[in-house]
mmCIF file of C-alpha atoms in Angstrom:
data_model
loop_
_atom_site.group_PDB
_atom_site.id
_atom_site.type_symbol
_atom_site.label_atom_id
_atom_site.label_comp_id
_atom_site.label_asym_id
_atom_site.label_seq_id
_atom_site.Cartn_x
_atom_site.Cartn_y
_atom_site.Cartn_z
ATOM 1 C CA MET A 1 59.760 -6.488 110.993
ATOM 2 C CA ASP A 2 57.429 -9.591 111.458
ATOM 3 C CA ALA A 3 58.339 -11.935 109.023
ATOM 4 C CA THR A 4 54.828 -13.098 109.288
ATOM 5 C CA ASP A 5 53.004 -9.852 107.948
ATOM 6 C CA SER A 6 55.907 -8.510 105.570
ATOM 7 C CA PRO A 7 55.006 -11.418 102.460
ATOM 8 C CA ARG A 8 51.247 -10.751 103.395
ATOM 9 C CA ARG A 9 50.960 -7.303 103.244
ATOM 10 C CA ALA A 10 53.133 -8.126 100.396
ATOM 11 C CA PHE A 11 52.305 -11.483 98.271
ATOM 12 C CA GLY A 12 48.292 -12.105 99.883
ATOM 13 C CA ASP A 13 45.478 -12.541 98.300
ATOM 14 C CA PRO A 14 43.464 -8.970 97.552
ATOM 15 C CA PRO A 15 41.316 -8.461 100.196
ATOM 16 C CA THR A 16 37.764 -9.440 98.326
ATOM 17 C CA LEU A 17 34.964 -6.633 97.619
ATOM 18 C CA PRO A 18 31.353 -7.093 97.733
ATOM 19 C CA THR A 19 29.584 -8.888 94.994
ATOM 20 C CA ALA A 20 27.421 -5.823 92.250
ATOM 21 C CA ALA A 21 24.006 -7.299 91.534
ATOM 22 C CA PRO A 22 23.794 -7.662 87.582
ATOM 23 C CA SER A 23 22.405 -4.955 85.593
ATOM 24 C CA VAL A 24 19.127 -6.026 83.697
ATOM 25 C CA PRO A 25 19.299 -4.291 79.926
ATOM 26 C CA THR A 26 16.781 -2.534 78.510
ATOM 27 C CA GLY A 27 16.861 -4.015 75.282
ATOM 28 C CA PRO A 28 17.013 -6.814 73.032
ATOM 29 C CA VAL A 29 20.803 -8.937 74.151
ATOM 30 C CA ALA A 30 23.252 -9.178 71.897
ATOM 31 C CA PRO A 31 23.945 -12.976 71.541
ATOM 32 C CA ALA A 32 28.008 -13.130 72.918
ATOM 33 C CA ASP A 33 30.252 -14.422 70.384
ATOM 34 C CA ALA A 34 30.810 -18.042 69.961
ATOM 35 C CA GLY A 35 34.631 -17.619 70.260
ATOM 36 C CA GLN A 36 34.055 -15.008 73.909
ATOM 37 C CA ALA A 37 34.675 -16.926 76.963
ATOM 38 C CA ALA A 38 31.311 -16.856 79.937
ATOM 39 C CA SER A 39 32.493 -14.747 83.044
ATOM 40 C CA PRO A 40 32.345 -16.540 85.800
ATOM 41 C CA GLY A 41 29.325 -15.633 87.993
ATOM 42 C CA ALA A 42 27.451 -14.570 85.136
ATOM 43 C CA SER A 43 24.622 -17.267 84.181
ATOM 44 C CA PRO A 44 24.298 -17.863 81.187
ATOM 45 C CA ALA A 45 20.875 -15.204 78.839
ATOM 46 C CA PRO A 46 18.602 -17.629 77.597
ATOM 47 C CA SER A 47 18.503 -18.668 74.137
ATOM 48 C CA GLU A 48 15.625 -17.301 71.831
ATOM 49 C CA PRO A 49 12.826 -19.296 70.718
ATOM 50 C CA ALA A 50 13.830 -20.845 67.115
ATOM 51 C CA THR A 51 9.747 -20.087 65.779
ATOM 52 C CA GLY A 52 10.218 -16.505 64.618
ATOM 53 C CA ALA A 53 8.021 -15.177 67.081
ATOM 54 C CA SER A 54 9.025 -11.323 68.343
ATOM 55 C CA THR A 55 10.513 -10.255 71.196
ATOM 56 C CA GLY A 56 10.097 -6.482 71.469
ATOM 57 C CA ALA A 57 10.847 -5.555 67.379
ATOM 58 C CA SER A 58 9.579 -6.132 63.802
ATOM 59 C CA SER A 59 9.858 -9.456 62.278
ATOM 60 C CA THR A 60 12.429 -10.237 59.454
ATOM 61 C CA PRO A 61 10.401 -10.715 56.434
ATOM 62 C CA GLU A 62 10.797 -14.037 54.372
ATOM 63 C CA PRO A 63 12.949 -14.060 51.407
ATOM 64 C CA SER A 64 11.316 -14.880 48.290
ATOM 65 C CA PRO A 65 11.386 -18.246 46.616
ATOM 66 C CA SER A 66 13.650 -15.924 44.162
ATOM 67 C CA GLY A 67 16.337 -15.041 46.432
ATOM 68 C CA VAL A 68 15.221 -11.455 45.590
ATOM 69 C CA GLU A 69 13.310 -9.540 48.397
ATOM 70 C CA ALA A 70 10.035 -8.415 47.058
ATOM 71 C CA ALA A 71 9.160 -4.523 47.620
ATOM 72 C CA ASP A 72 5.645 -3.990 48.037
ATOM 73 C CA ASP A 73 5.856 -0.786 46.323
ATOM 74 C CA THR A 74 7.128 -1.870 43.128
ATOM 75 C CA PRO A 75 5.449 -1.593 39.792
ATOM 76 C CA VAL A 76 3.796 -4.101 37.550
ATOM 77 C CA VAL A 77 4.226 -3.642 34.291
ATOM 78 C CA GLU A 78 1.444 -5.662 31.929
ATOM 79 C CA VAL A 79 3.403 -7.415 29.074
ATOM 80 C CA ARG A 80 0.565 -7.006 26.445
ATOM 81 C CA GLU A 81 2.490 -9.704 23.310
ATOM 82 C CA PRO A 82 2.768 -7.442 19.613
ATOM 83 C CA GLU A 83 0.236 -6.720 17.341
ATOM 84 C CA PRO A 84 0.561 -8.235 13.884
ATOM 85 C CA PRO A 85 1.642 -6.431 10.906
ATOM 86 C CA ARG A 86 -1.498 -4.375 9.177
ATOM 87 C CA LYS A 87 -1.279 -4.935 5.632
ATOM 88 C CA LYS A 88 -0.944 -1.872 3.459
ATOM 89 C CA PRO A 89 -4.901 -1.255 1.443
ATOM 90 C CA LYS A 90 -3.994 -2.275 -2.136
ATOM 91 C CA THR A 91 -2.814 1.426 -4.239
ATOM 92 C CA ARG A 92 -5.485 1.799 -7.492
ATOM 93 C CA ARG A 93 -3.262 3.192 -10.066
ATOM 94 C CA PRO A 94 -4.356 5.839 -12.948
ATOM 95 C CA VAL A 95 -4.413 4.615 -16.154
ATOM 96 C CA VAL A 96 -6.006 7.122 -17.970
ATOM 97 C CA ILE A 97 -7.215 10.476 -17.322
ATOM 98 C CA VAL A 98 -9.607 13.100 -18.316
ATOM 99 C CA ASP A 99 -9.740 15.847 -17.097
ATOM 100 C CA ASN A 100 -12.656 18.861 -18.706
ATOM 101 C CA VAL A 101 -12.579 16.851 -22.078
ATOM 102 C CA HIS A 102 -14.759 18.972 -24.251
ATOM 103 C CA VAL A 103 -15.256 17.863 -28.073
ATOM 104 C CA LYS A 104 -15.905 20.942 -30.466
ATOM 105 C CA TYR A 105 -16.808 20.273 -34.292
ATOM 106 C CA ARG A 106 -16.989 23.609 -36.694
ATOM 107 C CA VAL A 107 -20.216 22.365 -39.301
ATOM 108 C CA TYR A 108 -21.442 23.610 -42.179
ATOM 109 C CA ALA A 109 -25.585 23.489 -42.169
ATOM 110 C CA SER A 110 -25.685 20.598 -44.387
ATOM 111 C CA GLY A 111 -23.302 18.502 -42.573
ATOM 112 C CA ARG A 112 -20.274 18.597 -43.465
ATOM 113 C CA ALA A 113 -16.861 18.898 -42.416
ATOM 114 C CA VAL A 114 -15.478 22.247 -42.376
ATOM 115 C CA ASN A 115 -11.949 21.693 -43.624
ATOM 116 C CA ARG A 116 -9.866 24.974 -42.202
ATOM 117 C CA ASN A 117 -7.263 24.905 -45.678
ATOM 118 C CA LYS A 118 -10.156 25.548 -47.632
ATOM 119 C CA ASP A 119 -12.426 27.345 -45.782
ATOM 120 C CA ALA A 120 -11.247 29.423 -43.851
ATOM 121 C CA TYR A 121 -10.394 32.245 -45.917
ATOM 122 C CA ASN A 122 -13.624 32.292 -47.532
ATOM 123 C CA ARG A 123 -16.600 34.367 -45.867
ATOM 124 C CA SER A 124 -18.716 33.390 -48.126
ATOM 125 C CA SER A 125 -18.184 29.928 -46.971
ATOM 126 C CA ARG A 126 -18.192 30.920 -42.857
ATOM 127 C CA ARG A 127 -21.940 31.959 -42.972
ATOM 128 C CA GLY A 128 -23.879 28.539 -42.796
ATOM 129 C CA ILE A 129 -20.772 27.213 -40.052
ATOM 130 C CA ARG A 130 -22.300 25.754 -36.976
ATOM 131 C CA ILE A 131 -20.850 24.489 -33.963
ATOM 132 C CA VAL A 132 -21.355 21.327 -32.458
ATOM 133 C CA HIS A 133 -20.683 21.029 -29.347
ATOM 134 C CA ALA A 134 -19.576 16.626 -29.099
ATOM 135 C CA LEU A 135 -18.736 16.776 -25.790
ATOM 136 C CA LYS A 136 -19.337 19.278 -22.629
ATOM 137 C CA GLY A 137 -16.708 18.478 -19.374
ATOM 138 C CA VAL A 138 -16.291 14.863 -19.588
ATOM 139 C CA SER A 139 -13.825 14.656 -16.519
ATOM 140 C CA PHE A 140 -13.582 11.059 -15.150
ATOM 141 C CA ILE A 141 -10.555 8.816 -14.296
ATOM 142 C CA ALA A 142 -9.758 4.240 -15.162
ATOM 143 C CA TYR A 143 -7.304 2.851 -12.992
ATOM 144 C CA ARG A 144 -5.516 -0.324 -13.557
ATOM 145 C CA ASN A 145 -7.725 -3.164 -13.911
ATOM 146 C CA GLU A 146 -10.432 -1.721 -14.952
ATOM 147 C CA SER A 147 -12.752 -2.932 -17.896
ATOM 148 C CA ILE A 148 -15.267 -0.410 -18.291
ATOM 149 C CA GLY A 149 -17.904 -0.097 -20.259
ATOM 150 C CA VAL A 150 -19.016 3.644 -21.681
ATOM 151 C CA ILE A 151 -23.318 3.018 -22.917
ATOM 152 C CA GLY A 152 -25.431 6.183 -24.265
ATOM 153 C CA ALA A 153 -28.009 6.934 -27.130
ATOM 154 C CA ASN A 154 -26.475 7.009 -30.838
ATOM 155 C CA GLY A 155 -25.364 10.962 -30.843
ATOM 156 C CA SER A 156 -24.342 11.702 -27.306
ATOM 157 C CA GLY A 157 -20.169 11.198 -27.524
ATOM 158 C CA LYS A 158 -19.546 7.524 -26.943
ATOM 159 C CA SER A 159 -17.005 7.503 -29.963
ATOM 160 C CA THR A 160 -15.670 10.894 -29.769
ATOM 161 C CA LEU A 161 -14.762 9.997 -25.879
ATOM 162 C CA MET A 162 -13.343 6.988 -27.743
ATOM 163 C CA ARG A 163 -11.307 8.441 -30.650
ATOM 164 C CA THR A 164 -10.189 11.228 -27.786
ATOM 165 C CA LEU A 165 -8.504 8.586 -25.425
ATOM 166 C CA THR A 166 -6.794 7.385 -28.291
ATOM 167 C CA GLY A 167 -5.552 10.565 -30.015
ATOM 168 C CA LEU A 168 -7.198 11.415 -33.273
ATOM 169 C CA THR A 169 -9.223 13.813 -32.197
ATOM 170 C CA PRO A 170 -7.511 16.518 -30.316
ATOM 171 C CA PRO A 171 -9.631 17.708 -27.832
ATOM 172 C CA ALA A 172 -11.179 21.646 -27.539
ATOM 173 C CA GLU A 173 -10.354 22.717 -23.994
ATOM 174 C CA GLY A 174 -9.344 20.005 -21.942
ATOM 175 C CA ALA A 175 -6.398 17.623 -21.606
ATOM 176 C CA VAL A 176 -6.203 13.215 -21.193
ATOM 177 C CA TYR A 177 -3.222 11.695 -19.532
ATOM 178 C CA ALA A 178 -2.774 7.865 -20.919
ATOM 179 C CA ARG A 179 -1.237 5.606 -18.995
ATOM 180 C CA GLY A 180 0.842 4.139 -22.465
ATOM 181 C CA ARG A 181 -0.554 3.881 -26.039
ATOM 182 C CA PRO A 182 -5.060 2.869 -26.332
ATOM 183 C CA SER A 183 -5.592 0.351 -29.389
ATOM 184 C CA MET A 184 -8.868 0.924 -30.853
ATOM 185 C CA ILE A 185 -10.639 -2.055 -31.925
ATOM 186 C CA GLY A 186 -13.885 -0.055 -33.702
ATOM 187 C CA VAL A 187 -16.091 -1.707 -36.638
ATOM 188 C CA GLY A 188 -14.625 1.170 -39.064
ATOM 189 C CA THR A 189 -11.126 -0.007 -38.362
ATOM 190 C CA GLY A 190 -9.371 -0.443 -41.794
ATOM 191 C CA MET A 191 -8.687 -4.349 -43.108
ATOM 192 C CA LEU A 192 -7.782 -4.238 -46.721
ATOM 193 C CA PRO A 193 -10.363 -5.825 -48.233
ATOM 194 C CA ASP A 194 -8.566 -6.723 -51.717
ATOM 195 C CA LEU A 195 -6.619 -8.790 -49.468
ATOM 196 C CA SER A 196 -6.725 -11.927 -47.994
ATOM 197 C CA GLY A 197 -7.890 -12.913 -44.983
ATOM 198 C CA GLU A 198 -4.784 -14.931 -44.116
ATOM 199 C CA ARG A 199 -3.136 -11.771 -45.848
ATOM 200 C CA ASN A 200 -4.740 -8.972 -42.770
ATOM 201 C CA ILE A 201 -3.511 -10.934 -40.147
ATOM 202 C CA LEU A 202 0.214 -10.510 -41.395
ATOM 203 C CA LEU A 203 -0.206 -6.635 -41.747
ATOM 204 C CA GLY A 204 -2.531 -6.414 -38.545
ATOM 205 C CA GLY A 205 -0.230 -8.649 -37.067
ATOM 206 C CA LEU A 206 3.478 -6.162 -37.640
ATOM 207 C CA ALA A 207 0.896 -3.036 -37.328
ATOM 208 C CA LEU A 208 0.654 -4.425 -33.111
ATOM 209 C CA GLY A 209 4.811 -5.049 -33.323
ATOM 210 C CA LEU A 210 5.153 -8.381 -32.964
ATOM 211 C CA THR A 211 7.086 -10.118 -35.455
ATOM 212 C CA ARG A 212 7.168 -12.857 -38.629
ATOM 213 C CA LYS A 213 7.636 -15.768 -35.962
ATOM 214 C CA GLU A 214 5.318 -14.609 -32.941
ATOM 215 C CA ILE A 215 2.177 -13.660 -35.449
ATOM 216 C CA ASN A 216 2.908 -18.063 -37.360
ATOM 217 C CA GLU A 217 2.671 -19.371 -34.638
ATOM 218 C CA LEU A 218 -0.012 -17.641 -32.869
ATOM 219 C CA HIS A 219 -2.066 -17.709 -36.643
ATOM 220 C CA ASP A 220 -4.105 -21.296 -36.264
ATOM 221 C CA SER A 221 -5.330 -19.544 -33.069
ATOM 222 C CA ILE A 222 -6.497 -16.115 -34.777
ATOM 223 C CA VAL A 223 -8.516 -18.369 -37.664
ATOM 224 C CA GLU A 224 -9.892 -21.136 -35.037
ATOM 225 C CA PHE A 225 -11.119 -17.485 -32.813
ATOM 226 C CA ALA A 226 -12.417 -15.994 -35.643
ATOM 227 C CA ASP A 227 -14.491 -19.202 -36.420
ATOM 228 C CA ILE A 228 -13.208 -18.183 -40.368
ATOM 229 C CA GLY A 229 -12.236 -21.280 -41.951
ATOM 230 C CA GLU A 230 -11.646 -21.889 -45.322
ATOM 231 C CA PHE A 231 -12.529 -17.875 -45.940
ATOM 232 C CA ILE A 232 -9.700 -17.182 -43.918
ATOM 233 C CA ASP A 233 -7.730 -17.834 -48.115
ATOM 234 C CA PHE A 234 -10.547 -15.083 -49.887
ATOM 235 C CA PRO A 235 -10.600 -11.775 -50.340
ATOM 236 C CA MET A 236 -12.553 -9.709 -47.149
ATOM 237 C CA ARG A 237 -14.305 -8.242 -49.423
ATOM 238 C CA THR A 238 -16.507 -11.055 -50.097
ATOM 239 C CA TYR A 239 -16.398 -11.285 -46.012
ATOM 240 C CA SER A 240 -19.797 -10.167 -44.082
ATOM 241 C CA SER A 241 -19.475 -7.548 -41.500
ATOM 242 C CA GLY A 242 -20.177 -10.386 -38.939
ATOM 243 C CA MET A 243 -17.109 -12.501 -40.359
ATOM 244 C CA SER A 244 -14.535 -8.687 -40.688
ATOM 245 C CA ALA A 245 -15.876 -8.300 -36.515
ATOM 246 C CA ARG A 246 -14.957 -11.367 -35.690
ATOM 247 C CA LEU A 247 -11.157 -11.097 -37.713
ATOM 248 C CA ARG A 248 -10.705 -7.407 -36.633
ATOM 249 C CA PHE A 249 -11.281 -8.201 -32.482
ATOM 250 C CA ALA A 250 -9.396 -12.153 -33.116
ATOM 251 C CA ILE A 251 -5.991 -10.030 -34.315
ATOM 252 C CA ALA A 252 -6.553 -7.000 -32.336
ATOM 253 C CA SER A 253 -6.577 -9.327 -29.044
ATOM 254 C CA VAL A 254 -4.457 -12.044 -29.483
ATOM 255 C CA ARG A 255 -2.349 -9.639 -27.518
ATOM 256 C CA ARG A 256 -1.295 -8.235 -24.021
ATOM 257 C CA HIS A 257 -2.777 -4.373 -24.437
ATOM 258 C CA ASP A 258 -2.363 -2.138 -21.552
ATOM 259 C CA ILE A 259 -5.580 -0.045 -23.314
ATOM 260 C CA LEU A 260 -8.056 -1.618 -24.470
ATOM 261 C CA ILE A 261 -10.685 0.352 -26.412
ATOM 262 C CA VAL A 262 -13.246 -1.893 -28.312
ATOM 263 C CA ASP A 263 -16.280 0.624 -29.884
ATOM 264 C CA GLU A 264 -19.062 -1.767 -30.648
ATOM 265 C CA ALA A 265 -16.463 -4.103 -32.477
ATOM 266 C CA LEU A 266 -18.822 -7.353 -30.884
ATOM 267 C CA ALA A 267 -22.268 -5.899 -31.830
ATOM 268 C CA VAL A 268 -22.371 -8.296 -35.179
ATOM 269 C CA GLY A 269 -21.311 -11.549 -33.828
ATOM 270 C CA ASP A 270 -23.015 -13.959 -32.899
ATOM 271 C CA ARG A 271 -23.817 -15.687 -29.098
ATOM 272 C CA ALA A 272 -20.493 -17.958 -29.639
ATOM 273 C CA PHE A 273 -18.973 -14.767 -30.952
ATOM 274 C CA ARG A 274 -19.939 -12.600 -27.926
ATOM 275 C CA LYS A 275 -20.035 -15.569 -25.232
ATOM 276 C CA ARG A 276 -16.303 -16.245 -26.719
ATOM 277 C CA SER A 277 -15.426 -12.140 -26.772
ATOM 278 C CA GLU A 278 -16.445 -11.173 -23.704
ATOM 279 C CA GLN A 279 -14.011 -14.192 -22.296
ATOM 280 C CA ARG A 280 -11.317 -12.380 -24.123
ATOM 281 C CA ILE A 281 -11.775 -8.994 -22.298
ATOM 282 C CA ARG A 282 -11.869 -10.547 -19.117
ATOM 283 C CA ASP A 283 -8.929 -12.607 -19.257
ATOM 284 C CA ILE A 284 -7.234 -9.283 -21.179
ATOM 285 C CA ARG A 285 -8.002 -7.094 -17.697
ATOM 286 C CA ASP A 286 -6.791 -9.684 -15.586
ATOM 287 C CA SER A 287 -3.821 -8.876 -17.156
ATOM 288 C CA ALA A 288 -3.235 -5.558 -15.831
ATOM 289 C CA GLY A 289 -4.568 -4.726 -18.670
ATOM 290 C CA THR A 290 -7.731 -1.988 -18.641
ATOM 291 C CA ILE A 291 -10.721 -2.202 -21.476
ATOM 292 C CA PHE A 292 -13.104 0.195 -22.446
ATOM 293 C CA LEU A 293 -16.621 -1.126 -23.387
ATOM 294 C CA VAL A 294 -19.002 1.007 -26.279
ATOM 295 C CA SER A 295 -21.915 -1.034 -26.667
ATOM 296 C CA HIS A 296 -25.477 -1.001 -27.180
ATOM 297 C CA SER A 297 -26.278 -4.381 -25.226
ATOM 298 C CA MET A 298 -26.812 -3.679 -20.925
ATOM 299 C CA LYS A 299 -26.609 -7.410 -20.760
ATOM 300 C CA SER A 300 -22.982 -8.108 -22.385
ATOM 301 C CA ILE A 301 -22.034 -4.213 -20.283
ATOM 302 C CA ARG A 302 -23.620 -5.727 -16.911
ATOM 303 C CA ASP A 303 -21.666 -9.368 -17.858
ATOM 304 C CA SER A 304 -17.935 -8.256 -18.668
ATOM 305 C CA CYS A 305 -17.927 -4.653 -17.246
ATOM 306 C CA GLU A 306 -17.585 -3.803 -13.602
ATOM 307 C CA ARG A 307 -17.674 0.411 -13.738
ATOM 308 C CA ALA A 308 -20.280 2.097 -16.410
ATOM 309 C CA ILE A 309 -19.922 5.676 -18.129
ATOM 310 C CA TRP A 310 -22.764 6.747 -19.334
ATOM 311 C CA LEU A 311 -23.446 9.524 -21.740
ATOM 312 C CA ASN A 312 -26.239 11.347 -22.943
ATOM 313 C CA LYS A 313 -25.813 14.572 -25.271
ATOM 314 C CA GLY A 314 -22.084 15.076 -24.098
ATOM 315 C CA GLU A 315 -22.445 15.263 -20.624
ATOM 316 C CA LEU A 316 -21.571 12.589 -18.078
ATOM 317 C CA MET A 317 -24.957 10.993 -16.427
ATOM 318 C CA MET A 318 -24.185 9.078 -14.349
ATOM 319 C CA ASP A 319 -20.351 6.455 -13.416
ATOM 320 C CA GLY A 320 -20.747 4.045 -11.318
ATOM 321 C CA PRO A 321 -20.974 0.233 -10.668
ATOM 322 C CA SER A 322 -22.361 -1.427 -13.752
ATOM 323 C CA GLU A 323 -25.307 -2.674 -12.426
ATOM 324 C CA GLU A 324 -26.447 0.465 -11.394
ATOM 325 C CA VAL A 325 -25.441 2.263 -14.349
ATOM 326 C CA THR A 326 -27.351 -0.073 -16.440
ATOM 327 C CA ALA A 327 -30.330 0.284 -14.323
ATOM 328 C CA ALA A 328 -30.240 3.663 -14.109
ATOM 329 C CA TYR A 329 -30.236 3.779 -18.187
ATOM 330 C CA GLU A 330 -32.954 0.951 -18.868
ATOM 331 C CA GLU A 331 -35.322 3.414 -16.748
ATOM 332 C CA TRP A 332 -34.175 6.462 -18.552
ATOM 333 C CA ARG A 333 -35.140 5.499 -22.155
ATOM 334 C CA LYS A 334 -38.541 3.828 -20.741
#
């Protein structure tokens, strides 16, 4: 064996192979890893430009300033400011409900009222009996903090309606519903004529539910409002009709009433007293009271009342604002 050939065949260099041409990639060339060594004889790949120009593929969108990619199909939600809370409308509180009220009186042809206990079984006395229909289906609703004027000619049923509200005259048909007990001040409101004005103040205050201490505290204001002066110590039979009316109104209005009925009690006073009494009526109305004012003075009704009821022969002719009702009544009276 030849010594020179044997080592070259066993330990010689490998035969030289033909070098193949490098393949050209058809797609984008992926960058090589930084830690991977380049193969011998291969040329380094050209670096990508830093300007972000396209190399045949779609460019990557830039991130939004907030760091979250904005989607084109995201719905836009409009944020509206909350509406301020709506104020609830003030509810009107009914105080008096008059529902289809009829009042009938049985009288003789002479005008004398029928005595039910005495004349019930007397046939001869029944022959001349007549039925007077004083109220004919009157209906309305009075609300809290209202002052209502009641107008109409003499005999129209104004006083009958007020007596029905207080319960003194029961209705033949219909019903009256009241929140509280109505108090009535009228020309015929009884006071003891043989007693002095001071004693009548005490009795009237006790009838209203006041204590003696409260009456003593209110005594001076009652006398000042009535403008009686030194006559307060005289018997009431010596008073004029105007003095009596002023004292009655001063006693009755010193207390705040839920329902107050003034039945022509202001007609007998002078101008100064009417002005004071109208202001007192407004004060009672403002303190959550309901007032019915019966008067023949349209000026007093317009000045003191915001609403008016017109009665004629027992029927309700008109119910509405005092300006409109009094104007219609005055036009009808012409």
